[in-house]
Tab-separated table of C-alpha atoms and ligand atoms in Angstrom:
chain	number	residue	atom	x	y	z
A	3	MET	CA	82.939	95.924	212.367
A	4	ASP	CA	86.663	95.600	212.934
A	5	PRO	CA	87.475	97.165	216.348
A	6	VAL	CA	90.201	99.426	214.928
A	7	LEU	CA	87.823	100.719	212.295
A	8	GLU	CA	85.166	101.147	214.943
A	9	THR	CA	87.539	103.284	217.047
A	10	ILE	CA	88.408	105.392	214.010
A	11	TYR	CA	84.807	105.848	212.895
A	12	ASN	CA	83.653	106.802	216.386
A	13	MET	CA	86.182	109.530	217.190
A	14	ASP	CA	84.574	112.543	218.894
A	15	THR	CA	85.429	116.195	218.193
A	16	ALA	CA	87.917	116.414	221.069
A	17	SER	CA	89.812	113.355	219.784
A	18	MET	CA	89.858	114.803	216.275
A	19	GLU	CA	91.281	118.080	217.548
A	20	ARG	CA	93.943	116.280	219.575
A	21	CYS	CA	94.947	114.069	216.633
A	22	ALA	CA	94.967	116.998	214.186
A	23	GLN	CA	97.849	118.587	216.122
A	24	HIS	CA	100.123	115.835	214.832
A	25	LEU	CA	99.361	116.450	211.194
A	26	MET	CA	101.780	118.301	208.961
A	27	LEU	CA	100.311	119.411	205.651
A	28	GLY	CA	102.285	121.122	202.920
A	29	GLY	CA	99.400	122.191	200.707
A	30	GLY	CA	95.683	122.002	200.035
A	31	THR	CA	93.173	124.547	201.300
A	32	ARG	CA	92.055	123.316	204.727
A	33	GLY	CA	89.092	124.592	206.707
A	34	GLY	CA	86.418	122.530	205.005
A	35	PRO	CA	84.325	119.832	206.669
A	36	VAL	CA	85.777	116.589	208.077
A	37	LEU	CA	84.646	114.023	205.535
A	38	ALA	CA	83.170	110.734	206.708
A	39	ARG	CA	81.658	108.881	203.749
A	40	GLY	CA	80.587	109.413	200.172
A	41	LYS	CA	78.435	107.905	197.459
A	42	GLY	CA	78.401	108.999	193.851
A	43	VAL	CA	78.936	112.756	193.566
A	44	ARG	CA	77.860	113.334	197.181
A	45	VAL	CA	79.905	113.309	200.379
A	46	TRP	CA	78.825	113.512	204.032
A	47	ASP	CA	80.761	115.116	206.875
A	48	THR	CA	81.102	113.838	210.430
A	49	ASP	CA	78.081	115.939	211.464
A	50	GLY	CA	75.890	114.311	208.809
A	51	ASN	CA	75.773	117.293	206.411
A	52	ASP	CA	75.951	116.399	202.738
A	53	TYR	CA	77.677	118.169	199.856
A	54	VAL	CA	77.807	117.811	196.083
A	55	ASP	CA	81.510	117.445	195.440
A	56	CYS	CA	82.701	119.447	192.436
A	57	THR	CA	86.321	118.593	193.194
A	58	SER	CA	86.154	114.799	192.826
A	59	GLN	CA	88.862	114.933	195.537
A	60	SER	CA	91.924	116.234	193.665
A	61	TRP	CA	89.763	115.757	190.536
A	62	ALA	CA	90.543	112.027	190.777
A	63	LEU	CA	87.293	110.212	191.658
A	64	TYR	CA	86.115	109.894	188.057
A	65	LEU	CA	83.312	107.511	189.041
A	66	GLY	CA	82.509	109.283	192.284
A	67	TYR	CA	82.696	107.985	195.832
A	68	ALA	CA	82.238	104.284	196.593
A	69	ASN	CA	81.365	103.272	193.061
A	70	ASP	CA	79.682	99.853	193.152
A	71	ASP	CA	81.450	98.485	190.059
A	72	ILE	CA	84.886	99.606	191.184
A	73	ASN	CA	84.280	98.353	194.723
A	74	GLN	CA	83.211	94.974	193.395
A	75	VAL	CA	86.368	94.605	191.292
A	76	ILE	CA	88.506	95.668	194.260
A	77	ARG	CA	86.735	93.228	196.607
A	78	GLU	CA	87.237	90.341	194.198
A	79	HIS	CA	90.850	91.134	193.371
A	80	ILE	CA	92.021	91.919	196.916
A	81	GLU	CA	91.268	88.322	197.848
A	82	ASN	CA	94.083	87.394	195.438
A	83	MET	CA	96.565	90.210	195.492
A	84	SER	CA	97.302	93.820	196.351
A	85	HIS	CA	100.979	94.823	196.404
A	86	VAL	CA	103.414	93.343	193.873
A	87	HIS	CA	107.066	94.229	193.267
A	88	GLN	CA	107.710	95.974	189.968
A	89	GLY	CA	109.932	93.097	188.765
A	90	PHE	CA	107.090	90.552	188.759
A	91	ASP	CA	104.649	90.454	185.906
A	92	THR	CA	100.947	90.243	186.660
A	93	LEU	CA	97.879	89.773	184.518
A	94	PRO	CA	96.359	93.170	185.474
A	95	ARG	CA	99.537	94.970	184.415
A	96	PHE	CA	99.681	93.120	181.078
A	97	TYR	CA	96.009	93.926	180.466
A	98	LEU	CA	96.229	97.605	181.383
A	99	ALA	CA	99.411	98.253	179.391
A	100	ASP	CA	97.796	96.668	176.340
A	101	LYS	CA	94.581	98.630	176.845
A	102	LEU	CA	96.316	102.009	177.238
A	103	ALA	CA	98.561	101.272	174.238
A	104	ALA	CA	95.491	100.482	172.139
A	105	LEU	CA	93.691	103.664	173.220
A	106	ALA	CA	96.638	106.049	172.988
A	107	PRO	CA	97.061	108.095	169.832
A	108	GLY	CA	99.528	107.477	167.015
A	109	GLU	CA	102.452	105.235	167.795
A	110	LEU	CA	102.333	105.731	171.546
A	111	ASN	CA	102.298	102.145	172.708
A	112	ARG	CA	104.820	101.532	175.511
A	113	VAL	CA	103.579	102.081	179.066
A	114	SER	CA	105.563	102.555	182.269
A	115	PHE	CA	103.592	102.689	185.517
A	116	THR	CA	104.582	104.683	188.551
A	117	VAL	CA	103.425	105.984	191.909
A	118	GLY	CA	102.043	109.470	191.296
A	119	GLY	CA	101.866	112.460	188.995
A	120	GLY	CA	105.138	114.137	189.973
A	121	ALA	CA	107.034	110.859	189.637
A	122	ALA	CA	105.377	110.221	186.258
A	123	LEU	CA	106.426	113.659	185.062
A	124	GLU	CA	109.978	112.870	186.134
A	125	ALA	CA	109.776	109.511	184.333
A	126	ALA	CA	108.839	111.399	181.165
A	127	MET	CA	111.786	113.731	181.713
A	128	LYS	CA	114.122	110.746	182.000
A	129	ILE	CA	112.839	109.333	178.698
A	130	CYS	CA	113.418	112.743	177.102
A	131	MET	CA	116.984	112.859	178.388
A	132	LYS	CA	117.684	109.358	177.078
A	133	ASN	CA	116.382	110.225	173.647
A	134	VAL	CA	117.498	113.791	173.084
A	135	GLU	CA	121.188	113.781	173.728
A	136	PRO	CA	123.038	115.892	174.571
A	137	ALA	CA	120.268	117.881	176.175
A	138	ARG	CA	119.748	119.321	179.617
A	139	ASP	CA	117.024	121.921	179.632
A	140	PHE	CA	113.281	121.487	179.655
A	141	VAL	CA	110.798	124.032	178.416
A	142	CYS	CA	107.485	124.567	180.164
A	143	LEU	CA	104.764	127.213	180.034
A	144	HIS	CA	104.092	130.184	182.278
A	145	ASP	CA	101.577	129.230	184.996
A	146	SER	CA	102.038	125.494	184.447
A	147	TYR	CA	101.727	122.990	187.282
A	148	HIS	CA	103.469	119.643	187.027
A	149	GLY	CA	103.858	118.574	190.651
A	150	THR	CA	105.934	119.282	193.741
A	151	THR	CA	108.609	116.590	193.650
A	152	LEU	CA	112.041	118.203	193.477
A	153	GLY	CA	112.314	117.240	189.804
A	154	SER	CA	108.938	118.638	188.784
A	155	MET	CA	108.481	121.595	191.130
A	156	GLY	CA	110.647	123.955	189.097
A	157	ALA	CA	108.102	123.554	186.287
A	158	SER	CA	105.185	124.500	188.527
A	159	TRP	CA	103.998	128.077	188.974
A	160	VAL	CA	104.241	127.653	192.744
A	161	SER	CA	107.994	128.100	192.317
A	162	THR	CA	107.543	131.541	190.709
A	163	LYS	CA	106.158	134.908	191.784
A	164	ALA	CA	103.020	134.339	189.693
A	165	SER	CA	100.774	134.616	192.738
A	166	GLY	CA	102.335	137.949	193.751
A	167	LYS	CA	104.840	136.557	196.238
A	168	TYR	CA	107.432	133.825	196.309
A	169	ILE	CA	105.914	130.729	197.825
A	170	GLY	CA	106.345	126.968	197.960
A	171	GLY	CA	108.866	125.748	195.441
A	172	SER	CA	110.984	128.866	195.450
A	173	ARG	CA	112.396	127.705	198.812
A	174	PHE	CA	113.905	124.577	197.306
A	175	LEU	CA	115.811	126.165	194.472
A	176	SER	CA	119.124	124.612	195.435
A	177	LEU	CA	117.783	121.210	194.459
A	178	THR	CA	114.935	122.074	192.106
A	179	ARG	CA	115.599	121.867	188.372
A	180	PRO	CA	115.540	125.161	186.518
A	181	PHE	CA	113.019	125.165	183.667
A	182	ILE	CA	112.895	127.546	180.743
A	183	ARG	CA	109.446	129.088	180.532
A	184	ILE	CA	107.615	130.362	177.509
A	185	PRO	CA	104.453	132.524	177.679
A	186	ASN	CA	101.160	130.644	177.842
A	187	PRO	CA	98.411	131.679	175.428
A	188	TYR	CA	95.947	132.613	178.161
A	189	THR	CA	93.691	134.326	175.677
A	190	TYR	CA	91.228	135.762	178.226
A	191	ARG	CA	93.896	138.063	179.628
A	192	ASN	CA	97.400	138.895	178.465
A	193	PRO	CA	100.013	141.411	179.601
A	194	PHE	CA	99.890	143.357	176.317
A	195	GLY	CA	96.143	143.913	176.103
A	196	VAL	CA	96.085	142.702	172.504
A	197	ASP	CA	93.334	140.565	170.994
A	198	ALA	CA	93.363	136.803	171.454
A	199	ASP	CA	94.662	135.823	168.003
A	200	THR	CA	97.473	138.354	168.162
A	201	TYR	CA	98.452	137.077	171.585
A	202	VAL	CA	98.570	133.457	170.404
A	203	ASP	CA	100.872	134.565	167.566
A	204	MET	CA	103.035	136.490	170.019
A	205	CYS	CA	103.309	133.428	172.281
A	206	LEU	CA	104.386	131.314	169.327
A	207	THR	CA	106.934	133.916	168.255
A	208	MET	CA	108.311	133.999	171.808
A	209	ALA	CA	108.464	130.201	171.817
A	210	ARG	CA	110.419	130.173	168.549
A	211	GLU	CA	112.776	132.895	169.789
A	212	THR	CA	113.367	130.957	172.998
A	213	PHE	CA	114.026	127.679	171.175
A	214	GLN	CA	116.387	129.446	168.832
A	215	ARG	CA	118.251	131.842	171.098
A	216	GLY	CA	117.220	131.212	174.686
A	217	ILE	CA	118.447	127.669	175.244
A	218	ALA	CA	121.941	126.218	175.148
A	219	GLY	CA	121.604	123.293	172.750
A	220	ARG	CA	118.479	121.322	172.036
A	221	PRO	CA	115.802	121.310	174.701
A	222	ALA	CA	115.396	117.826	176.173
A	223	GLY	CA	111.626	118.204	175.986
A	224	VAL	CA	108.724	120.619	175.999
A	225	ILE	CA	106.241	119.867	178.760
A	226	VAL	CA	102.684	121.142	178.369
A	227	GLU	CA	99.321	120.712	180.050
A	228	PRO	CA	96.987	120.965	177.020
A	229	ILE	CA	94.529	122.537	179.449
A	230	GLN	CA	96.402	124.327	182.203
A	231	ALA	CA	94.401	123.236	185.197
A	232	SER	CA	96.054	124.752	188.235
A	233	ALA	CA	96.630	127.970	186.257
A	234	GLY	CA	92.848	128.408	186.192
A	235	GLN	CA	91.493	125.946	183.628
A	236	VAL	CA	93.199	127.661	180.725
A	237	ILE	CA	92.326	125.849	177.487
A	238	LEU	CA	95.245	126.210	175.092
A	239	PRO	CA	94.140	127.035	171.550
A	240	GLU	CA	94.350	124.159	169.095
A	241	SER	CA	96.425	126.283	166.697
A	242	TYR	CA	98.974	126.905	169.455
A	243	LEU	CA	99.374	123.199	170.189
A	244	TRP	CA	99.675	122.427	166.482
A	245	GLU	CA	102.450	124.940	166.023
A	246	LEU	CA	104.204	123.881	169.197
A	247	ARG	CA	104.212	120.331	167.764
A	248	GLU	CA	105.856	121.666	164.621
A	249	LEU	CA	108.412	123.650	166.608
A	250	CYS	CA	109.353	120.517	168.552
A	251	ASP	CA	109.905	118.648	165.292
A	252	GLU	CA	111.919	121.498	163.825
A	253	PHE	CA	114.135	121.784	166.898
A	254	GLU	CA	114.366	117.972	167.251
A	255	THR	CA	112.957	117.739	170.704
A	256	LEU	CA	110.104	115.808	172.310
A	257	LEU	CA	106.643	117.107	173.087
A	258	VAL	CA	105.287	115.878	176.411
A	259	PHE	CA	101.584	116.245	177.194
A	260	ASP	CA	100.894	116.274	180.930
A	261	GLU	CA	97.433	114.701	180.784
A	262	ILE	CA	97.235	114.080	184.500
A	263	GLN	CA	94.078	116.193	184.674
A	264	THR	CA	92.743	116.008	181.132
A	265	PHE	CA	92.661	112.208	180.619
A	266	ALA	CA	88.983	111.342	179.962
A	267	ARG	CA	87.757	114.354	181.984
A	268	ILE	CA	87.636	116.495	178.836
A	269	GLY	CA	85.191	114.060	177.238
A	270	GLU	CA	87.870	112.315	175.157
A	271	MET	CA	90.365	109.772	176.399
A	272	PHE	CA	93.334	111.899	175.374
A	273	ALA	CA	93.967	115.528	174.496
A	274	ALA	CA	95.332	114.285	171.173
A	275	ASP	CA	91.752	113.198	170.366
A	276	TYR	CA	90.377	116.534	171.570
A	277	PHE	CA	92.892	118.869	169.904
A	278	GLY	CA	94.102	116.640	167.072
A	279	VAL	CA	97.736	117.039	168.136
A	280	THR	CA	99.817	113.993	169.034
A	281	PRO	CA	102.676	114.370	171.507
A	282	ASP	CA	105.700	112.070	171.884
A	283	ILE	CA	104.971	111.238	175.501
A	284	ILE	CA	101.738	111.272	177.509
A	285	VAL	CA	101.790	111.521	181.297
A	286	LEU	CA	98.833	110.147	183.274
A	287	GLY	CA	97.876	110.181	186.963
A	288	LYS	CA	94.984	111.289	189.178
A	289	GLY	CA	91.787	109.685	187.770
A	290	LEU	CA	93.636	106.851	186.032
A	291	GLY	CA	93.228	104.553	189.072
A	292	ALA	CA	89.532	105.417	189.634
A	293	GLY	CA	90.536	106.947	192.974
A	294	LEU	CA	93.347	104.521	193.831
A	295	PRO	CA	96.970	105.649	193.398
A	296	LEU	CA	98.264	105.017	189.889
A	297	ALA	CA	100.240	107.008	187.349
A	298	ALA	CA	101.854	106.154	184.037
A	299	ILE	CA	103.655	107.407	180.993
A	300	ILE	CA	102.998	106.260	177.433
A	301	ILE	CA	105.739	106.605	174.814
A	302	SER	CA	106.296	105.462	171.249
A	303	HIS	CA	108.097	102.200	170.547
A	304	LYS	CA	110.459	104.314	168.455
A	305	LEU	CA	111.895	105.988	171.547
A	306	GLU	CA	114.592	104.419	173.660
A	307	ARG	CA	112.854	103.096	176.738
A	308	PHE	CA	113.958	102.510	180.323
A	309	ALA	CA	116.772	100.018	180.771
A	310	PRO	CA	116.259	97.438	183.532
A	311	ASP	CA	119.149	98.808	185.581
A	312	ALA	CA	117.237	100.815	188.157
A	313	GLU	CA	116.601	103.786	185.873
A	314	GLU	CA	113.004	103.800	187.030
A	315	LEU	CA	112.174	101.675	190.037
A	316	HIS	CA	109.585	102.296	192.724
A	317	THR	CA	108.282	100.034	195.487
A	318	PHE	CA	104.648	100.780	194.680
A	319	ALA	CA	104.859	101.088	190.888
A	320	ASN	CA	102.957	97.848	190.298
A	321	PRO	CA	99.783	98.420	192.320
A	322	SER	CA	97.695	95.500	191.254
A	323	LEU	CA	94.521	96.766	192.933
A	324	SER	CA	94.778	100.175	191.276
A	325	MET	CA	95.343	98.458	187.946
A	326	VAL	CA	92.173	96.372	188.049
A	327	ALA	CA	90.259	99.461	189.181
A	328	SER	CA	91.743	101.340	186.228
A	329	ALA	CA	90.836	98.540	183.816
A	330	LYS	CA	87.235	98.635	185.061
A	331	LEU	CA	87.174	102.428	184.878
A	332	ILE	CA	88.261	102.334	181.237
A	333	ALA	CA	85.564	99.755	180.420
A	334	LEU	CA	82.937	102.046	181.974
A	335	LEU	CA	84.335	105.117	180.240
A	336	GLU	CA	84.034	103.324	176.915
A	337	GLU	CA	80.549	102.033	177.700
A	338	SER	CA	78.841	105.330	178.528
A	339	VAL	CA	80.736	107.491	181.014
A	340	LEU	CA	82.765	109.394	178.437
A	341	ASP	CA	79.566	110.290	176.560
A	342	ASN	CA	77.947	111.376	179.792
A	343	CYS	CA	80.987	113.519	180.598
A	344	ARG	CA	80.681	115.302	177.264
A	345	GLN	CA	76.934	115.853	177.639
A	346	MET	CA	76.919	116.974	181.263
A	347	GLY	CA	79.969	119.167	180.670
A	348	ALA	CA	78.252	120.986	177.793
A	349	TYR	CA	75.073	121.298	179.887
A	350	LEU	CA	76.937	122.840	182.830
A	351	GLY	CA	78.968	125.095	180.525
A	352	ASP	CA	75.802	126.412	178.848
A	353	GLY	CA	74.124	126.882	182.227
A	354	MET	CA	77.053	128.873	183.581
A	355	ARG	CA	77.369	131.029	180.471
A	356	ALA	CA	73.638	131.759	180.739
A	357	MET	CA	74.300	133.312	184.176
A	358	MET	CA	76.776	135.846	182.767
A	359	ASP	CA	74.067	138.423	181.934
A	360	GLU	CA	72.843	138.558	185.502
A	361	TYR	CA	76.309	138.092	186.966
A	362	PRO	CA	78.797	140.117	184.895
A	363	GLU	CA	81.318	139.182	187.592
A	364	ILE	CA	81.602	135.895	185.682
A	365	GLY	CA	84.333	137.063	183.356
A	366	ASP	CA	84.922	133.787	181.579
A	367	VAL	CA	83.617	130.210	181.574
A	368	ARG	CA	86.175	127.720	180.290
A	369	GLN	CA	84.730	124.282	179.762
A	370	ALA	CA	85.943	121.104	178.109
A	371	GLY	CA	83.965	118.062	179.216
A	372	LEU	CA	83.726	118.210	183.002
A	373	HIS	CA	86.949	120.216	183.259
A	374	ILE	CA	85.404	123.609	184.026
A	375	GLY	CA	86.699	126.922	185.321
A	376	VAL	CA	84.688	130.040	186.126
A	377	GLU	CA	86.829	133.173	186.361
A	378	PHE	CA	85.481	136.019	188.524
A	379	VAL	CA	86.246	139.692	187.838
A	380	ARG	CA	85.105	143.074	189.194
A	381	ASP	CA	84.042	144.235	185.762
A	382	PRO	CA	84.105	142.403	182.427
A	383	GLU	CA	85.898	145.351	180.824
A	384	THR	CA	88.750	145.810	183.302
A	385	LYS	CA	88.909	142.076	184.141
A	386	GLU	CA	90.237	142.967	187.596
A	387	PRO	CA	90.325	139.685	189.523
A	388	ILE	CA	88.057	139.475	192.595
A	389	VAL	CA	89.876	137.156	194.945
A	390	ASP	CA	88.052	137.733	198.248
A	391	GLU	CA	84.673	137.266	196.588
A	392	THR	CA	85.777	134.047	194.860
A	393	VAL	CA	87.095	132.683	198.144
A	394	ALA	CA	83.789	133.725	199.799
A	395	ILE	CA	81.739	131.950	197.117
A	396	ARG	CA	83.680	128.764	197.797
A	397	SER	CA	83.142	129.173	201.566
A	398	GLU	CA	79.445	129.892	201.060
A	399	GLY	CA	79.336	126.598	199.183
A	400	PHE	CA	79.964	124.727	202.430
A	401	SER	CA	76.779	126.282	203.896
A	402	GLN	CA	74.830	125.558	200.711
A	403	GLY	CA	75.977	121.919	200.524
A	404	ILE	CA	78.438	122.107	197.660
A	405	ILE	CA	82.222	121.858	197.461
A	406	PHE	CA	83.878	123.960	194.775
A	407	GLY	CA	87.545	123.931	193.889
A	408	LEU	CA	89.430	127.206	194.075
A	409	GLY	CA	92.441	128.066	191.995
A	410	GLY	CA	94.096	129.935	189.208
A	411	VAL	CA	97.343	131.777	189.794
A	412	ARG	CA	95.255	134.785	190.895
A	413	ARG	CA	92.931	132.629	193.037
A	414	ASN	CA	89.855	134.001	191.274
A	415	VAL	CA	88.771	130.845	189.475
A	416	LEU	CA	86.180	128.393	190.758
A	417	LYS	CA	86.942	124.917	189.539
A	418	ILE	CA	83.974	122.732	188.828
A	419	LYS	CA	85.161	119.220	188.070
A	420	PRO	CA	82.663	116.736	189.496
A	421	PRO	CA	82.760	112.972	188.914
A	422	LEU	CA	82.094	112.025	185.298
A	423	ILE	CA	78.977	110.052	186.284
A	424	LEU	CA	77.101	113.288	187.088
A	425	SER	CA	73.360	113.052	186.332
A	426	ARG	CA	71.218	115.797	184.823
A	427	ALA	CA	69.481	116.364	188.190
A	428	GLU	CA	72.867	116.704	189.901
A	429	ALA	CA	74.040	119.114	187.193
A	430	ASP	CA	70.915	121.216	187.852
A	431	GLU	CA	71.700	121.103	191.562
A	432	ILE	CA	75.229	122.397	190.881
A	433	LEU	CA	73.876	125.266	188.764
A	434	ALA	CA	71.253	126.193	191.357
A	435	LYS	CA	73.753	126.081	194.222
A	436	LEU	CA	76.359	128.050	192.278
A	437	GLU	CA	73.771	130.757	191.653
A	438	ALA	CA	72.705	130.752	195.297
A	439	CYS	CA	76.334	131.143	196.409
A	440	MET	CA	76.971	133.965	193.942
A	441	LYS	CA	73.786	135.709	195.075
A	442	ALA	CA	74.736	135.426	198.744
A	443	VAL	CA	78.219	136.861	198.158
A	444	LEU	CA	77.866	139.238	195.202
A	445	ARG	CA	74.355	140.616	195.814
A	446	LYS	CA	74.189	140.961	199.585
H	26	LIG	C1	98.672	118.739	185.575
H	26	LIG	C2	99.307	118.110	186.770
H	26	LIG	N1	100.517	117.545	186.655
H	26	LIG	C3	101.118	116.956	187.696
H	26	LIG	C4	100.520	116.911	188.943
H	26	LIG	C5	101.204	116.243	190.096
H	26	LIG	O1	100.566	115.051	190.398
H	26	LIG	P1	100.720	114.420	191.856
H	26	LIG	O2	100.051	115.367	192.809
H	26	LIG	O3	100.033	113.103	191.749
H	26	LIG	O4	102.194	114.283	192.119
H	26	LIG	C6	99.270	117.482	189.105
H	26	LIG	C7	98.604	117.480	190.411
H	26	LIG	O5	97.748	118.276	190.714
H	26	LIG	C8	98.637	118.102	188.002
H	26	LIG	O6	97.452	118.697	188.102
């Protein structure tokens, strides 16, 4: 083994503690195990304990840890190339652009690659501004999350008081873009206590009112996560997305789908396939590179695209290694992984819903493919969120050998988004461990 790697791999606890003092983290719930290696859906910590990982590490390891096919492609390609300047063409970039253009819905067929989700969101905003002139304002939804770059943070709920206090983005207001927010059709709970259909109608009415009277001029674009992930896995109703599409057409603005979390994970390549609604711009990130950094936007050839005068230029926007990994990922998705995602997602969703009788604290199970949220409440009638218990269930997971995600603006949603290669036995293990964790916390 390389001596540097050997030193790194052999660090003892004291060295880890010393080194940790120099780390500065601006987010992410710490306090979990120190991870050493992974294979498939399983990861081992430095003490040799293993965990089923329901987070896919930022939901990005679509094929799990150390996937043999992806590793093979990386090994072969790294002998030829890794980093390439954006100005040079490469065969992987040609191939991937063509592939994404062929898969994307409607006339979306021009791809621009970039370095991460926040930057991709900003790239989409730039395309909107070029095409909807004169326009300045962007519309986004309550509880949305689109990143923490200065250009995207204003669209993320972390810049609001949604969590009960001002946190994160609210400290950067002097440089963060203001976004105009419209209510999200979170049909499980709403501030008016009306039924779900009525609330969807109210959200659409509010959207229309805002477009008509709440914005100076045309909005530059309307940015939406078709399934609001960070908000707590909130699946937007199809009818809402349809009507939002129509509103965008009526008000001559562009509809942007932030598919950074939904791409393939919902059992379809794109939300347009899932909901039957085609946006003007799709934003991709996270899983796109099979665990390597890669993000992209896809637009229609009818839109004015970036001009080659440094409108969109990043040192690492042509990551050749990530691109071959992505190409291989897409081949595997098409072969069988997407089907597996649909099947295992439905299996987990059914299994979790079946637990609701015994655990009425499970207020709602929201599942689309392997994009799953379980919302915990004190009582299904009052829907009072139980935050401490949800946090405790996640912590109990570490003892039971499972890593859950935790989120939602109220922090009462467990996120269960394992790699898309999950087997039936692993799905059963997740269900059994989830039940064991709930029992330990809710029935002690
Ligand atoms: C829906 C969505 N959009 C944008 C982002 C930002 O992506 P990144 O963290 O790669 O900047 C995220 C990240 O969690 C996300 O979930």
